[in-house]
Amino acid sequence: SPPPPSSPPPPSSPPPPSSPPPPPSSYALALTKVDERRARALVQEYAASSGDHVSLVVANGSEAFLVAGDPSALRRLQTWCGEACRPPRPATRLLPVSAPYHCESLLSGACGAAVSALRSAAGHAAVGSDALARPLISCVDGANLEGSSVACLHEYLLRSLAMWPVDWPAAVR
């Protein structure tokens, strides 16, 4: 005779939620839950005390910022924010970003070569007219770039996308 049907296994509880592991070589650290004045002061205080080159490079909102720099410097900054900086302490999270975008450190090393290649490609782009067909607003400071020649915009756009800090709230005002 066949064996009796087995009873289903007892329901198991789901594993506890966990944070994803930090990226091994992230070039961006999110700072949240502090205002811009506090975020800038934290970055300056950390850089002065550690000697690490880190830069506040993007304002995403009134309490949301990105810091760019060397991955090991950003990990040390993250630890410092959690342990050594004076309150109020920001919330921090390393982000999966492959280069220190919007940071002057792009001008050196391997990233500098990438910027040079982009500059060369932009210089060879075929443009049929010197007039913009659509309005163009700067993500750096919200300036209206209408009236700028396309030739001048190549370098401006390269720098604003790769090297200059960005202030999104100012750009959308």
C-alpha positions as semicolon CSV with decimal commas, in nm:
position;residue;x (nm);y (nm);z (nm)
1;S;0,000;0,000;0,000
2;P;0,122;0,352;-0,069
3;P;0,259;0,557;0,219
4;P;0,018;0,804;0,378
5;P;0,032;1,155;0,231
6;S;0,279;1,368;0,415
7;S;0,163;1,683;0,577
8;P;0,295;2,007;0,436
9;P;0,594;2,154;0,616
10;P;0,513;2,421;0,871
11;P;0,522;2,773;0,731
12;S;0,858;2,934;0,776
13;S;0,901;3,295;0,860
14;P;1,067;3,510;0,597
15;P;1,428;3,603;0,653
16;P;1,476;3,937;0,828
17;P;1,520;4,232;0,593
18;S;1,875;4,340;0,543
19;S;2,044;4,633;0,380
20;P;2,225;4,560;0,058
21;P;2,599;4,545;0,106
22;P;2,777;4,868;0,022
23;P;2,929;4,883;-0,324
24;P;3,300;4,790;-0,310
25;S;3,410;5,099;-0,497
26;S;3,142;5,363;-0,470
27;Y;3,238;5,716;-0,565
28;A;2,925;5,869;-0,406
29;L;2,793;5,893;-0,051
30;A;2,438;6,016;0,014
31;L;2,396;6,249;0,313
32;T;2,036;6,299;0,422
33;K;1,839;6,438;0,714
34;V;2,060;6,748;0,745
35;D;2,021;7,088;0,578
36;E;2,269;7,227;0,325
37;R;2,457;7,441;0,577
38;R;2,510;7,139;0,803
39;A;2,603;6,910;0,511
40;R;2,866;7,158;0,388
41;A;3,005;7,204;0,740
42;L;3,030;6,826;0,790
43;V;3,216;6,773;0,464
44;Q;3,454;7,063;0,533
45;E;3,516;6,953;0,893
46;Y;3,584;6,595;0,787
47;A;3,815;6,696;0,500
48;A;4,012;6,933;0,727
49;S;4,055;6,673;1,002
50;S;4,131;6,376;0,776
51;G;4,314;6,524;0,479
52;D;4,083;6,324;0,250
53;H;3,960;6,496;-0,066
54;V;3,579;6,476;-0,059
55;S;3,336;6,725;-0,211
56;L;2,969;6,805;-0,168
57;V;2,867;6,780;-0,534
58;V;2,489;6,749;-0,567
59;A;2,198;6,905;-0,383
60;N;1,898;6,680;-0,453
61;G;1,668;6,857;-0,209
62;S;1,664;7,060;0,111
63;E;1,794;6,762;0,312
64;A;1,943;6,534;0,044
65;F;2,302;6,568;-0,082
66;L;2,574;6,368;-0,255
67;V;2,940;6,370;-0,162
68;A;3,195;6,250;-0,418
69;G;3,549;6,131;-0,365
70;D;3,778;5,832;-0,348
71;P;3,587;5,518;-0,237
72;S;3,807;5,459;0,069
73;A;3,772;5,825;0,174
74;L;3,393;5,799;0,143
75;R;3,385;5,485;0,359
76;R;3,591;5,669;0,623
77;L;3,356;5,970;0,598
78;Q;3,057;5,740;0,644
79;T;3,214;5,588;0,957
80;W;3,306;5,933;1,089
81;C;2,948;6,059;1,038
82;G;2,815;5,765;1,239
83;E;3,069;5,777;1,520
84;A;3,275;6,092;1,549
85;C;3,092;6,392;1,411
86;R;2,897;6,608;1,651
87;P;2,515;6,590;1,632
88;P;2,299;6,629;1,442
89;R;2,437;6,336;1,246
90;P;2,324;6,273;0,890
91;A;2,192;5,946;0,757
92;T;2,446;5,807;0,510
93;R;2,449;5,550;0,233
94;L;2,711;5,454;-0,024
95;L;2,563;5,452;-0,373
96;P;2,656;5,236;-0,672
97;V;2,827;5,513;-0,868
98;S;3,123;5,424;-1,091
99;A;3,302;5,762;-1,099
100;P;3,314;6,082;-0,893
101;Y;3,074;6,272;-1,118
102;H;3,032;6,647;-1,066
103;C;3,368;6,657;-0,888
104;E;3,695;6,817;-0,991
105;S;3,877;6,492;-0,915
106;L;3,754;6,383;-1,260
107;L;4,026;6,603;-1,402
108;S;4,302;6,361;-1,298
109;G;4,387;5,995;-1,341
110;A;4,179;5,749;-1,540
111;C;3,869;5,967;-1,510
112;G;4,059;6,253;-1,670
113;A;4,114;6,036;-1,977
114;A;3,741;5,969;-1,998
115;V;3,663;6,341;-1,977
116;S;3,920;6,409;-2,254
117;A;3,755;6,143;-2,473
118;L;3,411;6,300;-2,413
119;R;3,550;6,644;-2,493
120;S;3,695;6,513;-2,819
121;A;3,370;6,339;-2,916
122;A;3,166;6,650;-2,838
123;G;3,399;6,858;-3,052
124;H;3,332;6,632;-3,350
125;A;2,955;6,619;-3,310
126;A;2,771;6,729;-3,620
127;V;2,537;7,016;-3,544
128;G;2,316;7,155;-3,820
129;S;2,251;7,494;-3,663
130;D;2,400;7,726;-3,407
131;A;2,056;7,795;-3,256
132;L;1,897;7,576;-2,992
133;A;1,566;7,420;-3,091
134;R;1,451;7,382;-2,728
135;P;1,506;7,581;-2,409
136;L;1,804;7,461;-2,210
137;I;1,826;7,517;-1,834
138;S;2,150;7,458;-1,644
139;C;2,143;7,184;-1,380
140;V;2,430;7,364;-1,208
141;D;2,243;7,675;-1,104
142;G;1,915;7,697;-1,296
143;A;2,047;7,955;-1,546
144;N;1,870;7,982;-1,882
145;L;2,127;7,893;-2,149
146;E;1,915;8,026;-2,435
147;G;2,123;8,244;-2,661
148;S;2,439;8,042;-2,602
149;S;2,602;7,911;-2,916
150;V;2,612;7,536;-2,964
151;A;2,991;7,553;-2,989
152;C;3,012;7,714;-2,643
153;L;2,761;7,468;-2,501
154;H;2,976;7,161;-2,581
155;E;3,232;7,249;-2,312
156;Y;2,971;7,389;-2,074
157;L;2,759;7,073;-2,089
158;L;3,062;6,847;-2,049
159;R;3,172;7,037;-1,739
160;S;2,821;7,053;-1,592
161;L;2,764;6,680;-1,644
162;A;3,105;6,563;-1,530
163;M;3,278;6,818;-1,310
164;W;3,066;7,098;-1,168
165;P;2,848;7,058;-0,858
166;V;2,474;7,045;-0,922
167;D;2,190;7,221;-0,740
168;W;1,867;7,051;-0,853
169;P;1,636;7,266;-0,638
170;A;1,777;7,581;-0,803
171;A;1,745;7,423;-1,149
172;V;1,372;7,352;-1,107
173;R;1,269;7,679;-0,941
